[in-house]
C-alpha angles and dihedrals in degrees: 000000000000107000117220118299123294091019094099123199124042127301106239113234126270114230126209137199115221125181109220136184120249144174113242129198108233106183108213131192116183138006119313096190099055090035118128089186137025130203115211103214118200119185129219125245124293088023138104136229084258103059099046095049077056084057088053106049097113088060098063122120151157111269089022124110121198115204122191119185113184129224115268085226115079125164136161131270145206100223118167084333093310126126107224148164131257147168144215143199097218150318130224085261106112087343095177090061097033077052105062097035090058085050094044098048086057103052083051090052098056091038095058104022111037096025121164103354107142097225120059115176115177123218125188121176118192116322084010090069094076093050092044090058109039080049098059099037085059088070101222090152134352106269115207093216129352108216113209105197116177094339144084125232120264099273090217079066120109113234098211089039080056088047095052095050090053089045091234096307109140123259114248114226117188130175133156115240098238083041094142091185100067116011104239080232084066091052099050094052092054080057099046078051098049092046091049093051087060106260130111121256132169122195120204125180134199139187110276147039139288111328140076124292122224088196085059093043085055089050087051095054093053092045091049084051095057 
């Protein structure tokens, strides 16, 4: 754009922000309104709601709820040759606002969704990791456990501000060991942070890559039962 004359050069854009309705997919598994817990599910990048409650099956229960949101970012993917369709949480674009609205969507999520149900236990695979955990250190409602799988926590997060959401129940991290999105060393020394930093972490592996382990989901059960 040519700016007024005499100004010479181009005038550079100005950029708005503007705050716009939208629909958003929530995959749910089981009766919201009988449900004694709720799992928060939050995919990793490039995946929708469906294929991580896939992921999820060996968790379902009477009296569970899985709840699924999907990120407000889809695209489309080469995958094996295949053209299909993916979502993310966020990118490093606008990130503040991106940001907020991530953080937003999901209060609204567990407000209107999973309402009132007394257990709330948080899950994050992969991208899905960052936003579980920025979710949970903001404190928005006490969470009985926070599951890590494949993923390290947002390093903006605070860890004691993590540790008082959970209530002091250890975070669960969990990676395979031929897992080639996030190295398992990477994952141990989040843990060693977190630990450090005065909260409790625990860090299981299994054989396998990135994904989520149904041998591991069975471990977490029994410990949850303890």
């Amino acid at each position: 754009r040519r700016g007024p004359p005499g100004a010479g050069g181009l005038v550079p854009p100005e950029y708005r922000s503007l705050v716009v309705p939208r629909h958003a997919r929530i995959g749910v598994v089981g009766d919201t309104a009988t449900a004694t817990e709720a799992w928060l599910i939050l995919h990793g990048y490039g995946m929708l709601a469906q294929g991580i409650l896939h992921w999820f099956e060996a968790a379902e229960r009477s009296g569970r709820v899985l709840v699924a949101p999907e990120g407000l970012s889809r695209f489309y993917q080469e995958r094996n040759g295949i053209r299909t369709v993916g979502a993310s949480w966020m990118t490093r674009e606008d990130r503040d606002h991106e940001l907020e609205d991530q953080q937003g969507y999901l209060d609204r999520v567990v407000e209107e969704v999973i309402g009132q149900i007394p257990r709330l236990e948080v899950h994050g695979f992969s991208q899905g990791v960052a936003a579980a955990s920025r979710w949970v250190a903001r404190g928005v409602r006490p969470v009985a456990r926070l599951v890590c799988w494949g993923g390290t926590v947002a390093p903006e997060v605070d860890p004691l501000a993590l540790s008082r959401a959970v209530q002091g129940a250890p975070i669960e991290m969990i990676v395979g060991n031929r897992d080639k999105w996030v190295a398992p060393e990477a994952v141990a020394a989040d843990v060693d942070k977190l630990v450090a930093s005065g909260c409790q972490a625990r860090l299981h592996g299994f054989e396998g890559g990135h994904r989520v382990d149904n041998g591991v989901l069975a471990h977490l059960e029994l410990l949850a039962a303890r």
